[in-house]
Amino acid sequence: MNGWEIIRGLGVTLGHFFDTYLEDIRWKGKRYRTKEGIEGRRNASVRGAFTIQYPEEKLPVWEEFRYLPFLVYDISAEGEREIRCTACGICSKVCPPQCIWITRKKDPETGRPITKPEVFAIDVDICMNCGFCAEFCPFDAIKMDHEYEIASRSRDGNIYQLEKLLKSKDYYHSIRPNNSSREEKEKLEKEAEKLKKSESTV
Ligand code: SF4
Ligand code: SF4
């Protein structure tokens, strides 16, 4: 060892340093804070600085990126919010760190439980973003969000309640267009098959 490797390493750093200025000139000021600039710097063949100036710049996330879960609601023909969750409890059973709490609503007249959640809460300090809840939900009612900027100075409010967890079907489609289109298609196919079966038995 005669220090040659250290000199070689410093040479690589110096090369990146000068390449950064050359690339800045080549991009004519569009290398930073533009979508193309960010894409250019995350490319494997990038020259010069490849870092992202977060939080001013953010890397777009892939469709399958997952952070915290949220609950999907549809809008009925009357314009009412329809929560897909039936409070079946499967997600809370499969959740490895057991951070989902659910109780069912009760029919005000009979007092019997109905298929709607009264309480649906997730402790986001415990959630490990595994996505099991979304994988196992039989009603496509819980999905994994892309929102990751949730850091706060306090733990107060880190148990997300039903209202905070609710997001529209359109929002779900906007972050996961392929998944949501595939699920819609499967749902329509199932409904058509059901209809066909019921017609054939009449
Ligand atoms: S989110 Fe899905 S799995 Fe969880 S309770 Fe609701 S319907 Fe069941
Ligand atoms: S993502 Fe995983 S840890 Fe988080 S609530 Fe769902 S199942 Fe539990």
Coordinates of C-alpha atoms and ligand atoms in Angstrom, one line a residue:
M1 CA 0.0 0.0 0.0
N2 CA 1.7 3.2 -1.1
G3 CA -1.3 5.5 -1.0
W4 CA -2.1 5.1 -4.7
E5 CA -5.6 3.9 -3.9
I6 CA -6.3 7.0 -1.8
I7 CA -5.1 9.2 -4.6
R8 CA -7.3 7.2 -7.1
G9 CA -10.3 7.7 -4.8
L10 CA -9.7 11.4 -4.5
G11 CA -9.4 11.5 -8.3
V12 CA -12.9 10.0 -8.6
T13 CA -14.3 12.7 -6.2
L14 CA -12.5 15.5 -8.1
G15 CA -13.9 14.1 -11.4
H16 CA -17.5 14.3 -10.0
F17 CA -16.8 17.8 -8.7
F18 CA -15.8 19.1 -12.1
D19 CA -18.4 17.1 -14.0
T20 CA -21.1 18.7 -11.9
Y21 CA -20.1 22.2 -13.2
L22 CA -19.9 20.9 -16.8
E23 CA -23.3 19.2 -16.5
D24 CA -24.8 22.4 -15.0
I25 CA -23.6 24.3 -18.1
R26 CA -24.9 21.6 -20.4
W27 CA -28.3 21.6 -18.8
K28 CA -28.5 25.4 -19.1
G29 CA -29.8 25.9 -15.5
K30 CA -32.5 23.2 -15.8
R31 CA -30.6 20.5 -13.9
Y32 CA -32.2 21.4 -10.6
R33 CA -35.8 21.7 -9.4
T34 CA -37.2 20.5 -12.7
K35 CA -38.8 17.0 -13.3
E36 CA -36.3 16.3 -16.2
G37 CA -33.3 17.4 -14.0
I38 CA -34.4 15.1 -11.2
E39 CA -34.9 12.2 -13.6
G40 CA -31.5 13.0 -15.2
R41 CA -29.7 12.8 -11.8
R42 CA -31.3 9.4 -10.9
N43 CA -30.2 7.9 -14.1
A44 CA -27.4 5.2 -13.9
S45 CA -25.3 7.1 -16.4
V46 CA -25.4 10.4 -14.6
R47 CA -22.3 12.5 -14.5
G48 CA -21.4 14.9 -11.7
A49 CA -23.6 15.4 -8.6
F50 CA -26.4 12.9 -8.5
T51 CA -27.8 13.9 -5.1
I52 CA -31.3 15.3 -4.6
Q53 CA -31.8 18.6 -2.8
Y54 CA -34.5 17.4 -0.4
P55 CA -37.0 18.9 0.6
E56 CA -36.9 21.4 -2.2
E57 CA -36.6 18.5 -4.6
K58 CA -38.3 15.1 -4.1
L59 CA -37.8 11.8 -5.9
P60 CA -41.1 10.6 -7.4
V61 CA -42.1 7.3 -5.8
W62 CA -43.0 4.1 -7.7
E63 CA -46.6 2.8 -7.7
E64 CA -45.7 0.0 -5.3
F65 CA -44.0 2.3 -2.9
R66 CA -45.8 2.0 0.5
Y67 CA -45.8 3.9 3.7
L68 CA -48.9 4.0 6.0
P69 CA -52.2 2.4 5.3
F70 CA -55.4 4.4 4.6
L71 CA -59.0 3.4 4.2
V72 CA -60.8 3.9 0.9
Y73 CA -64.3 5.3 0.5
D74 CA -66.5 5.4 -2.5
I75 CA -69.2 8.1 -3.3
S76 CA -72.7 6.7 -3.6
A77 CA -75.3 7.8 -6.2
E78 CA -76.7 10.2 -3.6
G79 CA -73.3 11.7 -3.0
E80 CA -72.8 10.0 0.3
R81 CA -69.4 8.7 1.5
E82 CA -69.4 4.9 1.5
I83 CA -66.6 3.4 3.6
R84 CA -65.6 0.1 2.0
C85 CA -64.4 -1.4 5.3
T86 CA -66.8 -3.9 6.8
A87 CA -65.0 -4.1 10.2
C88 CA -64.3 -7.8 9.5
G89 CA -61.1 -7.6 11.5
I90 CA -58.9 -9.6 9.1
C91 CA -56.3 -6.7 8.8
S92 CA -55.9 -6.4 12.5
K93 CA -55.5 -10.2 12.9
V94 CA -52.7 -10.3 10.2
C95 CA -50.9 -7.2 11.3
P96 CA -47.6 -8.4 12.7
P97 CA -47.0 -5.7 15.4
Q98 CA -50.8 -5.6 16.2
C99 CA -51.2 -1.9 15.7
I100 CA -54.8 -1.8 14.3
W101 CA -57.8 -1.5 16.6
I102 CA -61.3 -2.0 15.2
T103 CA -64.8 -2.1 16.8
R104 CA -68.0 -2.6 14.9
K105 CA -70.9 -0.1 14.8
K106 CA -74.2 -1.2 16.4
D107 CA -77.6 -1.0 14.9
P108 CA -79.3 1.8 17.0
E109 CA -82.6 -0.1 17.0
T110 CA -81.5 -3.7 17.6
G111 CA -78.2 -3.1 19.2
R112 CA -76.7 -5.8 17.0
P113 CA -73.3 -5.2 15.3
I114 CA -73.4 -4.1 11.7
T115 CA -70.7 -4.3 9.0
K116 CA -69.3 -0.8 9.5
P117 CA -66.5 0.3 11.7
E118 CA -67.2 2.4 14.8
V119 CA -63.6 2.7 15.7
F120 CA -60.8 2.1 13.3
A121 CA -57.4 3.3 14.6
I122 CA -53.8 2.6 13.6
D123 CA -50.8 3.4 15.8
V124 CA -48.4 4.8 13.2
D125 CA -45.5 4.8 15.6
I126 CA -45.8 1.0 15.6
C127 CA -46.8 0.3 12.0
M128 CA -43.9 -1.2 10.2
N129 CA -45.3 -0.5 6.7
C130 CA -45.3 -4.1 5.7
G131 CA -48.6 -3.9 3.7
F132 CA -50.1 -7.1 5.1
C133 CA -53.3 -5.3 6.0
A134 CA -53.8 -4.2 2.3
E135 CA -52.7 -7.6 1.0
F136 CA -55.3 -9.5 3.1
C137 CA -58.3 -7.2 3.0
P138 CA -61.0 -9.0 1.1
F139 CA -62.8 -5.8 0.2
D140 CA -60.0 -3.6 -1.2
A141 CA -60.8 -1.3 1.7
I142 CA -57.4 -0.6 3.1
K143 CA -54.4 0.4 0.9
M144 CA -50.9 1.6 1.4
D145 CA -50.3 5.3 1.0
H146 CA -47.4 7.2 -0.7
E147 CA -47.4 10.0 1.8
Y148 CA -44.2 9.7 3.8
E149 CA -43.6 13.2 5.2
I150 CA -45.3 12.7 8.6
A151 CA -42.5 13.5 10.9
S152 CA -43.5 15.6 14.0
R153 CA -42.0 16.8 17.2
S154 CA -44.5 15.0 19.4
R155 CA -46.1 11.6 19.5
D156 CA -49.5 13.1 20.3
G157 CA -51.9 12.3 17.5
N158 CA -49.8 9.4 16.2
I159 CA -52.7 7.1 16.7
Y160 CA -54.7 7.8 13.5
Q161 CA -58.4 7.6 13.9
L162 CA -61.0 6.7 11.3
E163 CA -61.5 10.2 9.9
K164 CA -57.8 10.8 9.4
L165 CA -57.4 7.4 7.7
L166 CA -60.2 7.9 5.2
K167 CA -59.3 8.8 1.6
S168 CA -61.3 8.8 -1.6
K169 CA -61.3 6.2 -4.3
D170 CA -60.0 8.9 -6.7
Y171 CA -57.1 9.6 -4.4
Y172 CA -56.3 5.9 -4.4
H173 CA -56.5 5.8 -8.2
S174 CA -54.2 8.9 -8.5
I175 CA -51.4 7.1 -6.5
R176 CA -51.9 3.6 -7.7
P177 CA -53.6 3.8 -11.2
N178 CA -52.6 0.3 -12.4
N179 CA -53.7 -1.5 -9.2
S180 CA -57.0 0.4 -8.9
S181 CA -57.9 -0.2 -12.6
R182 CA -57.1 -3.9 -12.3
E183 CA -59.3 -4.2 -9.1
E184 CA -62.1 -2.3 -10.8
K185 CA -62.0 -4.6 -13.8
E186 CA -62.0 -7.7 -11.6
K187 CA -64.9 -6.3 -9.6
L188 CA -67.0 -5.7 -12.8
E189 CA -66.2 -9.1 -14.1
K190 CA -67.3 -10.7 -10.9
E191 CA -70.5 -8.8 -10.9
A192 CA -71.2 -9.7 -14.5
E193 CA -70.6 -13.4 -13.7
K194 CA -72.9 -13.2 -10.7
L195 CA -75.6 -11.6 -12.8
K196 CA -75.2 -14.3 -15.5
K197 CA -75.5 -17.1 -12.9
S198 CA -78.6 -15.6 -11.3
E199 CA -80.2 -15.2 -14.8
S200 CA -79.4 -18.8 -15.7
T201 CA -81.1 -20.0 -12.5
V202 CA -84.3 -18.1 -13.1
Ligands
SF4_1 S1 -59.9 -2.8 6.3 FE1 -60.5 -4.7 5.2 S2 -59.7 -6.4 6.4 FE2 -59.6 -4.5 7.7 S3 -61.5 -4.7 8.8 FE3 -61.9 -3.4 7.0 S4 -62.7 -4.8 5.5 FE4 -61.7 -6.1 7.1
SF4_2 S1 -48.7 -2.0 7.2 FE1 -48.3 -3.8 8.4 S2 -47.7 -3.1 10.4 FE2 -48.8 -1.4 9.3 S3 -50.9 -1.6 9.9 FE3 -50.7 -2.8 8.0 S4 -50.2 -4.9 8.6 FE4 -49.9 -3.5 10.4

